[in-house]
Tab-separated table of C-alpha atoms and ligand atoms in Angstrom:
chain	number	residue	atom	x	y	z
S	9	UNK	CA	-63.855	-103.076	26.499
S	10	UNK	CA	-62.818	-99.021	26.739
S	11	UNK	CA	-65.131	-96.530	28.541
S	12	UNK	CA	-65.836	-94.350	25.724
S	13	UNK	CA	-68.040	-90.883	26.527
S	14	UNK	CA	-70.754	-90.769	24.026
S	15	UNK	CA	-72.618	-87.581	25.724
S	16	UNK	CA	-71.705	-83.929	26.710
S	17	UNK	CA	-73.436	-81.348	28.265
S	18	UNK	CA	-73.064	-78.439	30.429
S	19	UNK	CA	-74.762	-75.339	32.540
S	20	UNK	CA	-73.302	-71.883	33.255
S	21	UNK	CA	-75.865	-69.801	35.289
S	22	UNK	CA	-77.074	-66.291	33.259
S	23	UNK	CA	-75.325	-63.487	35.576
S	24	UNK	CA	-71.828	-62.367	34.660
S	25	UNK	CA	-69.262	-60.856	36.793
S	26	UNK	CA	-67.050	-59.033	35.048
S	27	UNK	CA	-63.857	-57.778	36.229
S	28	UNK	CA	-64.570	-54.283	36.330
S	29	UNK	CA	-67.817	-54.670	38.403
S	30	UNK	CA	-65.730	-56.282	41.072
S	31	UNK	CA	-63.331	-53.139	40.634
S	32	UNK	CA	-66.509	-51.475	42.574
S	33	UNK	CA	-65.947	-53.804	46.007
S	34	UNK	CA	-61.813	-54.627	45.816
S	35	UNK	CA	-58.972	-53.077	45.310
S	36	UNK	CA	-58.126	-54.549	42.129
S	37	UNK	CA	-58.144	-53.604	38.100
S	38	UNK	CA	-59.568	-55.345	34.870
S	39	UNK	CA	-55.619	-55.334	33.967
S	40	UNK	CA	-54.146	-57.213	36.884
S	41	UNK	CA	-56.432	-59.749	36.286
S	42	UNK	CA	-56.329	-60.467	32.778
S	43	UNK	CA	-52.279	-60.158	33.302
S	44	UNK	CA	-51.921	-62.540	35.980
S	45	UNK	CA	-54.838	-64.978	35.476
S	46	UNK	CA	-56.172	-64.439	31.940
S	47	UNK	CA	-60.156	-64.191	33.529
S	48	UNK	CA	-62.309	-61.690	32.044
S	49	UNK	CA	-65.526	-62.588	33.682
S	50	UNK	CA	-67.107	-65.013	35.634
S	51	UNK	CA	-70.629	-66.682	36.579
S	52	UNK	CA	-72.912	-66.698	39.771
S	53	UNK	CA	-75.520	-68.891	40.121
S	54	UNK	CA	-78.759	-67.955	41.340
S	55	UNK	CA	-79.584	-71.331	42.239
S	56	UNK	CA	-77.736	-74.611	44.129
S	57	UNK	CA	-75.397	-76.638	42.705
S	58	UNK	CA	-77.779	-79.435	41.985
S	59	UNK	CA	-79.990	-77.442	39.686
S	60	UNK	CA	-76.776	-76.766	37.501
S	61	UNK	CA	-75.578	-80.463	37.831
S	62	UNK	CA	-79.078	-81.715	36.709
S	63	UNK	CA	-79.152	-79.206	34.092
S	64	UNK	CA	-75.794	-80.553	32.366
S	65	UNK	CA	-76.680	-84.251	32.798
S	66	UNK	CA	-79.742	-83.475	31.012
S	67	UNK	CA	-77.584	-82.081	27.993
S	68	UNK	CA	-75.015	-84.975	28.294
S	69	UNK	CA	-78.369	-87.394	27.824
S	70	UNK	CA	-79.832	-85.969	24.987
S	71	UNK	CA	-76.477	-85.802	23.131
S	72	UNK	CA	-75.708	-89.572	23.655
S	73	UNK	CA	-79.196	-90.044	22.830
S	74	UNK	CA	-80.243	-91.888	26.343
S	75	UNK	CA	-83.238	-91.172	28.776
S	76	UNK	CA	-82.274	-90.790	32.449
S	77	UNK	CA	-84.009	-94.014	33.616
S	78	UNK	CA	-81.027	-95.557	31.212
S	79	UNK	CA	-78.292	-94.829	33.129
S	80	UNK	CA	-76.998	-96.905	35.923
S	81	UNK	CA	-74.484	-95.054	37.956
S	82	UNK	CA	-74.492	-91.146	38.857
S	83	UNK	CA	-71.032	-89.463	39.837
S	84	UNK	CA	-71.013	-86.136	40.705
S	85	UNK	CA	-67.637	-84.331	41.771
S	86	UNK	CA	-68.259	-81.368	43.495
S	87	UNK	CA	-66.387	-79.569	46.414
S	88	UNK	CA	-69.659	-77.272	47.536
S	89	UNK	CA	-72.587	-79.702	47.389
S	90	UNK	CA	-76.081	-78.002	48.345
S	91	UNK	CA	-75.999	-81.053	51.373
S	92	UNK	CA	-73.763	-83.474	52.655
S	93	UNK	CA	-76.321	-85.807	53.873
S	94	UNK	CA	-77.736	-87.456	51.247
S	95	UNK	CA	-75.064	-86.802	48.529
S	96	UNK	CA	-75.517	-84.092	45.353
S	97	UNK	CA	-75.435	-87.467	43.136
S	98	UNK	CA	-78.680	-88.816	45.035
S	99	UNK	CA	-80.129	-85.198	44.479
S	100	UNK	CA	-79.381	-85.128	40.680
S	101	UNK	CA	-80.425	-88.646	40.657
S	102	UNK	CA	-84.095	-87.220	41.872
S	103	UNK	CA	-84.322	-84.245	40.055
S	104	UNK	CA	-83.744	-86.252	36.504
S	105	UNK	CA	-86.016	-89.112	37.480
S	106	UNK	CA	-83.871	-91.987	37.397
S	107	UNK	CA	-84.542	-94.129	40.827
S	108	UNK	CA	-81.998	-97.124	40.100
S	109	UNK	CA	-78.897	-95.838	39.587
S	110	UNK	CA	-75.757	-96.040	41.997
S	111	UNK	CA	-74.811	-92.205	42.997
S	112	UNK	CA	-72.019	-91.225	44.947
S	113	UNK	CA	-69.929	-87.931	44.709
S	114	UNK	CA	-66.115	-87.024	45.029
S	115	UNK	CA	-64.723	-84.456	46.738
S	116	UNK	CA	-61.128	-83.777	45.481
S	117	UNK	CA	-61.301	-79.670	44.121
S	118	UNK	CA	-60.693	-79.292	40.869
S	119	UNK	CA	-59.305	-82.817	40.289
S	120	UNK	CA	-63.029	-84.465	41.153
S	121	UNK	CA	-63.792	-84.517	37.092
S	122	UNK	CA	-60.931	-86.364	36.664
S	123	UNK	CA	-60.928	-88.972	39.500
S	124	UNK	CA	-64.889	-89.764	38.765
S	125	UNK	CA	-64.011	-90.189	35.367
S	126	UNK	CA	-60.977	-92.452	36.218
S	127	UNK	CA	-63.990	-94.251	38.709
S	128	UNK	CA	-66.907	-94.558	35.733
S	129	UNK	CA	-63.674	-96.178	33.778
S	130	UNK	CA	-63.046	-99.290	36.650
S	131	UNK	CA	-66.586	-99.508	37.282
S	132	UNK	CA	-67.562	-99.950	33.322
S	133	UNK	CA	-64.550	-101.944	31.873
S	134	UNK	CA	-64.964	-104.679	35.563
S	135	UNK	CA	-68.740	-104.923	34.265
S	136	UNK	CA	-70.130	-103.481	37.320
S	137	UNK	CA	-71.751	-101.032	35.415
S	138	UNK	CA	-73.164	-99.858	31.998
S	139	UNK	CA	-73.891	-96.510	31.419
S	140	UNK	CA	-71.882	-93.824	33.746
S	141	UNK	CA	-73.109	-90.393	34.036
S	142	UNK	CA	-69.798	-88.450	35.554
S	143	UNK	CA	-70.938	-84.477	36.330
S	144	UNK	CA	-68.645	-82.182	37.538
S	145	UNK	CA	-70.937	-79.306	39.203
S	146	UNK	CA	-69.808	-76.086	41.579
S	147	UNK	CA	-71.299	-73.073	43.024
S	148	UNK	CA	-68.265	-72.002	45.238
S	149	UNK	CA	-69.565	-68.663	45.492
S	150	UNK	CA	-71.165	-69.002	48.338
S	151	UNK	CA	-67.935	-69.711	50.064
S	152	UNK	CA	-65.487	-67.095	48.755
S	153	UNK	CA	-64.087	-64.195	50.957
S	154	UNK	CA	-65.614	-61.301	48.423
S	155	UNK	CA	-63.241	-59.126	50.584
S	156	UNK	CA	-60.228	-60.826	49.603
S	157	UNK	CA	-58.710	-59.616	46.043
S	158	UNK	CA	-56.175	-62.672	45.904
S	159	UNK	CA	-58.665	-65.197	45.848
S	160	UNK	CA	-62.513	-63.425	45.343
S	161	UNK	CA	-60.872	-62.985	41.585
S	162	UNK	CA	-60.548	-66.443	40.132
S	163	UNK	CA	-63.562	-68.776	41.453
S	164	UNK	CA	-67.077	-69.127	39.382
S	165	UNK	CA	-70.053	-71.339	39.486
S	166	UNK	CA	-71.176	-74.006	36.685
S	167	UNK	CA	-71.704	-77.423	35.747
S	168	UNK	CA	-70.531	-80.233	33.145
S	169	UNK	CA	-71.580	-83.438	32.413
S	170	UNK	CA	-70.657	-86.568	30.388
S	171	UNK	CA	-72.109	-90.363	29.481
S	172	UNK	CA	-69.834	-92.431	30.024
S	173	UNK	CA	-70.235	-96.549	28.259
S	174	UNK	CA	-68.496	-99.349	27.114
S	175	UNK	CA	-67.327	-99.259	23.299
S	176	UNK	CA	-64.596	-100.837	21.484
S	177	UNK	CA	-61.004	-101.485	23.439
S	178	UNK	CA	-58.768	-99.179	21.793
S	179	UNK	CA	-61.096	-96.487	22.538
S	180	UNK	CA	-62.415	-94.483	25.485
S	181	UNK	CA	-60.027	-93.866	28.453
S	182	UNK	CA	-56.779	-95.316	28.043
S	183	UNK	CA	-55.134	-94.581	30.993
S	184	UNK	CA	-55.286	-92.626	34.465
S	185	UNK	CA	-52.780	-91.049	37.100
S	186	UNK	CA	-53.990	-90.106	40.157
S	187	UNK	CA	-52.649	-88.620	43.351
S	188	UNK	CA	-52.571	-86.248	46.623
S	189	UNK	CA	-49.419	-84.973	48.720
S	190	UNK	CA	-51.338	-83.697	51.792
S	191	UNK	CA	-48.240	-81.699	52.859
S	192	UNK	CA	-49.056	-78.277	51.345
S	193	UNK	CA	-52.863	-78.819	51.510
S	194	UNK	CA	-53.507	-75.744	53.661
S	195	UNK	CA	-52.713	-73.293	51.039
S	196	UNK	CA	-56.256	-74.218	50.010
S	197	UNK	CA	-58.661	-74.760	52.183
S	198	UNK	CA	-61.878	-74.022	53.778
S	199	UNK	CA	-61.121	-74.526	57.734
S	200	UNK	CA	-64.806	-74.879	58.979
S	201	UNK	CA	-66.819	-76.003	55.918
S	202	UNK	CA	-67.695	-79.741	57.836
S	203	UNK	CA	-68.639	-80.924	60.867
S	204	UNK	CA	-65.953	-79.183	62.478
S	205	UNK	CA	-67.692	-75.577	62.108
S	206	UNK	CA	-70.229	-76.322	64.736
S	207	UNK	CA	-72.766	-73.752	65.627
S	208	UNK	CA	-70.701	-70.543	65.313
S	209	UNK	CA	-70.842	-71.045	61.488
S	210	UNK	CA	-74.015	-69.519	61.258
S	211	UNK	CA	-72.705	-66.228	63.305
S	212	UNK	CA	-69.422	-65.824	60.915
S	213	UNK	CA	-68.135	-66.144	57.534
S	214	UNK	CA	-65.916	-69.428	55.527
S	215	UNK	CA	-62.644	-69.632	56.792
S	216	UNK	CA	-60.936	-69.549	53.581
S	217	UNK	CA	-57.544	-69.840	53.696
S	218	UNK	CA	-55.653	-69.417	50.364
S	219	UNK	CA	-51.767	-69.293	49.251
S	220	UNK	CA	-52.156	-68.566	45.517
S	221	UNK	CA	-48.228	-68.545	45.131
S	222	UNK	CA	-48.095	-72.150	46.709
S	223	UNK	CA	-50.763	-73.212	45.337
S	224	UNK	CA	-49.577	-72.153	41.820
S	225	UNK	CA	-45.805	-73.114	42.663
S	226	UNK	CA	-47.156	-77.307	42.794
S	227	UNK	CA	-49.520	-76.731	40.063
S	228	UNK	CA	-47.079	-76.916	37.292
S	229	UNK	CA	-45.307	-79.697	38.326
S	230	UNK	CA	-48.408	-81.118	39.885
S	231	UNK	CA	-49.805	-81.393	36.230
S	232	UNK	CA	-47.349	-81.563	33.812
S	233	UNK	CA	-45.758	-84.818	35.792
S	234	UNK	CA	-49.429	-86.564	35.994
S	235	UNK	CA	-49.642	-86.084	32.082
S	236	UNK	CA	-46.472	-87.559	31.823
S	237	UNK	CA	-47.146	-90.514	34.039
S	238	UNK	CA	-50.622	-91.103	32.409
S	239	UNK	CA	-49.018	-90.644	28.644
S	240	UNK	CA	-46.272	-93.490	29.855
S	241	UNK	CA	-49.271	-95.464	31.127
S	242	UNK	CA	-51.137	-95.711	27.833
S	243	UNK	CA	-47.888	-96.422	26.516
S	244	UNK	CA	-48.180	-92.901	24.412
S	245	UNK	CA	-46.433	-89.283	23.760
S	246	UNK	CA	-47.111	-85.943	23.572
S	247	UNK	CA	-46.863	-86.292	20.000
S	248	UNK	CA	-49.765	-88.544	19.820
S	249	UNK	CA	-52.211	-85.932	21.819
S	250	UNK	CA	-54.364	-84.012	19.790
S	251	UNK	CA	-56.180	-81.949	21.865
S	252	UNK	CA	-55.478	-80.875	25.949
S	253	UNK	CA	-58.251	-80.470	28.114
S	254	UNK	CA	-56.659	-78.974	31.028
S	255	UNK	CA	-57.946	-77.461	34.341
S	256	UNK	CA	-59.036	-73.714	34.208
S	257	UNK	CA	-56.954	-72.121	36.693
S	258	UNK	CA	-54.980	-69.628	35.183
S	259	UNK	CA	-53.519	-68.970	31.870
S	260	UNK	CA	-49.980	-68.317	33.319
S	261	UNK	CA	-50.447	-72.214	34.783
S	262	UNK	CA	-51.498	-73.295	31.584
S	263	UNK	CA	-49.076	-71.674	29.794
S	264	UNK	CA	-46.231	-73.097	31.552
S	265	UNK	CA	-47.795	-76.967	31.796
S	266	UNK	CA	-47.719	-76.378	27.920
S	267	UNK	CA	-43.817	-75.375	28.175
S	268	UNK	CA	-42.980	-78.072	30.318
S	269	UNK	CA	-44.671	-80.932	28.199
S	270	UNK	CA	-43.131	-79.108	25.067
S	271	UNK	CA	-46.863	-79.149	23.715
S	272	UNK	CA	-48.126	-76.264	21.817
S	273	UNK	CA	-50.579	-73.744	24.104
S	274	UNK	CA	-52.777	-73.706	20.619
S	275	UNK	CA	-53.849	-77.236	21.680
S	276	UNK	CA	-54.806	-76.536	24.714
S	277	UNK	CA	-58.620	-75.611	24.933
S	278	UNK	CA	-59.335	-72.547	27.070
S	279	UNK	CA	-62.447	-70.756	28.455
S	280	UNK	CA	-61.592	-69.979	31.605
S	281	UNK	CA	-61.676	-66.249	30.117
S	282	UNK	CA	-65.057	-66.185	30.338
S	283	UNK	CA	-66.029	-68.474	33.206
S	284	UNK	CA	-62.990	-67.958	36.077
S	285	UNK	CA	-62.060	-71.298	38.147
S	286	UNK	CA	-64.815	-73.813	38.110
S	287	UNK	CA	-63.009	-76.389	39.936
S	288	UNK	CA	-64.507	-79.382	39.698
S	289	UNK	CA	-66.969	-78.309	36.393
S	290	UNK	CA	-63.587	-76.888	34.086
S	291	UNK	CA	-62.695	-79.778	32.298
S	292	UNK	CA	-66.001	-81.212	31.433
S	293	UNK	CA	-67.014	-77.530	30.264
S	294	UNK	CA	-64.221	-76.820	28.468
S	295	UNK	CA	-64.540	-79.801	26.729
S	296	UNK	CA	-68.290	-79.877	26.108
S	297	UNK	CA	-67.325	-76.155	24.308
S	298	UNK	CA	-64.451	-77.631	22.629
S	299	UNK	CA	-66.537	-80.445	20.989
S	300	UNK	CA	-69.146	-77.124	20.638
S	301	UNK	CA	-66.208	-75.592	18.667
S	302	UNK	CA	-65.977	-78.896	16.498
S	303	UNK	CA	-62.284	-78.850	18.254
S	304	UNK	CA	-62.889	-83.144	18.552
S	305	UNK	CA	-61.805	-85.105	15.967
S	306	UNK	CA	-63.148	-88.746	15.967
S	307	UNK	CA	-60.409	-91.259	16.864
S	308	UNK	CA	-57.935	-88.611	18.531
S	309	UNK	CA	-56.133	-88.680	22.094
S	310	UNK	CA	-57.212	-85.849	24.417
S	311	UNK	CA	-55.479	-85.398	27.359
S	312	UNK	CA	-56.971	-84.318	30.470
S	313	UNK	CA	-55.228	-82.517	33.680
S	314	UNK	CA	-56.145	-81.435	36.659
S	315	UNK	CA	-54.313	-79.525	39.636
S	316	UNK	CA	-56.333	-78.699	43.104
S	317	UNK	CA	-56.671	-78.900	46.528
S	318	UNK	CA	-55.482	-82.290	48.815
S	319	UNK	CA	-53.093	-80.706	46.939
S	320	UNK	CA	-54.437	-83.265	44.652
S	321	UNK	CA	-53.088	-83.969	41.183
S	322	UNK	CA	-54.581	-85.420	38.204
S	323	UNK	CA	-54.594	-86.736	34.566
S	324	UNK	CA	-56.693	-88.586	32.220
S	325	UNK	CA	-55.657	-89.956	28.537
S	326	UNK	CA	-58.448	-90.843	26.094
S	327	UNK	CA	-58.888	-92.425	22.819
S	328	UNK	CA	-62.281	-90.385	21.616
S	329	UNK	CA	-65.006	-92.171	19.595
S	330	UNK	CA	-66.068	-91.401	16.062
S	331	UNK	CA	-69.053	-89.378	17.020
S	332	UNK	CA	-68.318	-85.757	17.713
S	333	UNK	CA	-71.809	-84.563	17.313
S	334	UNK	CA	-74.603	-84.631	19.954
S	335	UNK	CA	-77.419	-87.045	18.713
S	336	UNK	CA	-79.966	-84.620	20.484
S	337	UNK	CA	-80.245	-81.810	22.487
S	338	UNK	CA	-82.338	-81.333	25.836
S	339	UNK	CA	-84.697	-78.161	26.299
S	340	UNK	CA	-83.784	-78.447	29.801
S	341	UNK	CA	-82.714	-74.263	31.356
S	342	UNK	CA	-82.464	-73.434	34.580
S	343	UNK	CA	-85.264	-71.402	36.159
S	344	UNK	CA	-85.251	-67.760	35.023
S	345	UNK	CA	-83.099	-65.403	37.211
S	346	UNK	CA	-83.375	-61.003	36.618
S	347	UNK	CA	-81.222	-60.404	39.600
S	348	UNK	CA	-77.692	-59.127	38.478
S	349	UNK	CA	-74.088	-60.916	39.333
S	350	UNK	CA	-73.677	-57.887	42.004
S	351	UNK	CA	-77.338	-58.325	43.135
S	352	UNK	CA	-77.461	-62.004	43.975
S	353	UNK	CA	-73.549	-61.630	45.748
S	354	UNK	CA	-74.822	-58.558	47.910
S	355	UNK	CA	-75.698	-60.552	51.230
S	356	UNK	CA	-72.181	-62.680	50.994
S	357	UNK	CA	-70.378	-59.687	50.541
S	358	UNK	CA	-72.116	-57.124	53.331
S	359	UNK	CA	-72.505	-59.608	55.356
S	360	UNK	CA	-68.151	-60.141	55.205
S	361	UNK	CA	-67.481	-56.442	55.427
S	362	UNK	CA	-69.728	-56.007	58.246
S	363	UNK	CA	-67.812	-58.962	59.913
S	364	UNK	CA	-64.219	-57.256	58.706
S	365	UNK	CA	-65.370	-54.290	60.280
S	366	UNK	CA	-66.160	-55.755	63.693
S	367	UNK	CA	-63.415	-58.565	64.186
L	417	UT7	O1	-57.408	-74.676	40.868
L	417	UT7	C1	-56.659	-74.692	42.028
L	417	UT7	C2	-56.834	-73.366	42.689
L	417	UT7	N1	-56.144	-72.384	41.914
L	417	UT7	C3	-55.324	-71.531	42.480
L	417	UT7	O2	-55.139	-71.545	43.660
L	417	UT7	C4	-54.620	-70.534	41.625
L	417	UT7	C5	-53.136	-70.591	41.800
L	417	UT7	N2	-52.534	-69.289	41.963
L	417	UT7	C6	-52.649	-68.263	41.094
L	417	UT7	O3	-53.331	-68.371	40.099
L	417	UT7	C7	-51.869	-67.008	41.344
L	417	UT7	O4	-50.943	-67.249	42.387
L	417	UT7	C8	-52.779	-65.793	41.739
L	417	UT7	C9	-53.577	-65.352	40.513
L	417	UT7	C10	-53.700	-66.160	42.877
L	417	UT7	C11	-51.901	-64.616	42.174
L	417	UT7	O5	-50.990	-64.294	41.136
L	417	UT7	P1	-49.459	-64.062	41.494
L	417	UT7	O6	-48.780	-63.641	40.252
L	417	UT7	O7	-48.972	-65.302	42.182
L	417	UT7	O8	-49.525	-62.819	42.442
L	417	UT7	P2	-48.963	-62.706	43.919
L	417	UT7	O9	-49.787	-63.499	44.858
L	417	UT7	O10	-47.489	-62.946	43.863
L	417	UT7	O11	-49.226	-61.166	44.225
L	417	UT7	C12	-48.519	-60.129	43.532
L	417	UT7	C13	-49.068	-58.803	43.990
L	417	UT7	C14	-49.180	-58.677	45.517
L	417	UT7	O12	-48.837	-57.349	45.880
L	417	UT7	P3	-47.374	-57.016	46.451
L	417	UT7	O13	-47.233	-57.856	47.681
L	417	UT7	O14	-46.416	-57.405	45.371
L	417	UT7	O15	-47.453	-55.547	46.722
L	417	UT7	C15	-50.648	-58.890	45.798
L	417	UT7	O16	-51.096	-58.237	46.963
L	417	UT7	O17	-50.389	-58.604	43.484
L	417	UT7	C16	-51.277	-58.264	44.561
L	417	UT7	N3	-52.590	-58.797	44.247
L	417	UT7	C17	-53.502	-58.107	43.529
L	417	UT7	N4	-53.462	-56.891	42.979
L	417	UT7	C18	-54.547	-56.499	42.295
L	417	UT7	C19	-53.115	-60.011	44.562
L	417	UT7	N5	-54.366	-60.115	44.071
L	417	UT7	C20	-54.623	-58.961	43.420
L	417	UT7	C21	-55.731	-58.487	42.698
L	417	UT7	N6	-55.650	-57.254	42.154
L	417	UT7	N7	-56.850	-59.208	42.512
């Protein structure tokens, strides 16, 4: 039996950053950005991460035509979860009304998506489940430095979802490579987002510490070798991917994954002009858009690939089903929001500068 997904959904929240309004609190320019990144604008939720998650799922439901109480395991990756204890998954569970399913969530940055997918696979095709709803959800807003240019730039919130159930064996996911090298994991990460932080939290802002050159240095590698390694896994080439579903980091990464596989950049699907860094929510956006964009075609390998922090690496090969068409669609919005992108990121970003100014 292969894990085939048979729904796809997704939520961005309303407000848009764009570049140039963030021109107004760093020193930075519309230009540099869309030079070294490729992001034009970005999203910032108004509400938690759940709401987005729960939003998605619903999509993901009504497009493989299932009601929540049908689905029998919840996995939501997410690296900013509105609580830690119980899990997002349990949260999402409760807000779509299912109250049998197995939930868990994984934390592993913007490889999550593909590790719970890799997950929904074992658990489907070993029987211990049916039907797998995988969500990858973010609002990492809340924990950017808006102070610092290198970083504030590339991050956004949103949410994607997909149903995940058994079909015929030559379809669905084919094969998975997963892995971490610990090593260089401090050129991303949050130093007192855990139990560590203790009380001062509250009194001072997310220790964010970034190394975008690092971090950018193992991504290409980090990628292009997992898609490699899953490709030889299924036993399959370049030449037989259709379409590359790849982590929305940066266009330069992209760019150069697509050199380094020897794979056309026109078959890689982008929107991380429009939507920054999701982290954990890219691929299942991108893709939900790219079926949106009737970019699918029924029977054809996708490739998935992810890069993030651990630093954690990622990829995901996939025979897709015949259906590239949602078999409904869910009403489901989030609730309304008339506060701007600069409105709802004034307290984060006063409350930094105040603390820059002081420390
Ligand atoms: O999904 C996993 C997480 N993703 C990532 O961590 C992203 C990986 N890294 C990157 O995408 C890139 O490294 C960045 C976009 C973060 C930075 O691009 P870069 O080409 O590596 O720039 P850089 O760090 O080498 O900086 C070049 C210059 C520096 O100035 P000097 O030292 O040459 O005078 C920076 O201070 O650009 C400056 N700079 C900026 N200038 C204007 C850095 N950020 C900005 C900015 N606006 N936003």
């Amino acid at each position: 039996m292969g894990a085939v997904i048979t729904g796809w959904g997704k939520c961005v929240p309303p407000a848009v950053l764009t570049n140039t309004a963030m021109t107004e609190f760093l020193d930075t320019s519309d230009e540099w950005i869309v030079t070294r990144t490729g992001i034009r604008e970005r999203r910032i939720s108004h509400v938690g991460m759940v709401d987005l998650a729960t939003v998605a799922a619903q999509q993901a439901l009504a497009a493989a035509g299932y009601k929540a109480a049908e689905i029998d395991c919840i996995i939501v990756a997410t690296a900013s979860a509105d609580l830690l204890i119980p899990n997002a998954a349990s949260r999402v569970q409760l807000q779509l009304g299912n109250s049998r399913a197995a939930a868990f969530d994984t934390n592993v940055g913007c490889c999550g998506f593909v590790y719970a997918l890799a997950m929904a696979n074992g658990l489907i095709t070993t029987g211990v489940h049916d039907r797998v709803l995988v969500i990858g959800a973010e609002r990492l807003t809340p924990i950017i430095d808006w102070t610092q240019r290198d970083s504030a730039i590339l991050f956004g919130d949103g949410a994607g979802a997909v149903v995940v159930e058994g079909g015929a064996a030559d379809e669905g996911v084919l094969s998975a490579f997963l892995a971490c090298d610990p090593v260089p994991g401090e050129s991303l990460m949050v130093r007192d987002l855990g139990m560590s932080a203790g009380h001062e939290r509250i009194q001072q802002p997310y220790d964010l510490s970034f190394d975008g050159r690092e971090v950018f240095r193992n991504a290409v590698p980090g990628m292009a070798s997992a898609a490699e390694l899953a490709l030889g896994r299924a036993d399959l080439t370049v030449a037989d991917v259709a379409l590359v579903v790849p982590h929305q980091a940066n266009l330069r990464i992209i760019e150069a994954v697509a050199k380094r596989l020897g794979v056309d950049p026109e078959l890689f699907a982008t929107n991380l002009q429009r939507y920054g860094n999701t982290s954990a929510a890219s691929i299942p956006l991108a893709l939900t858009e790219a079926l949106e964009e009737g970019r699918v075609a029924p029977d054809s390998v996708l490739l998935f690939a992810a890069f993030g922090a651990g630093l954690s690496s990622a990829a995901c090969v996939l025979r897709w089903g015949d259906r590239v068409t949602p078999l409904g669609e869910s009403s489901a919005t989030l609730v309304e929001c008339d506060m701007s992108a600069r409105e709802l990121l004034s307290p984060a970003l006063d409350f930094q500068q105040n603390w820059n100014a002081t420390h």
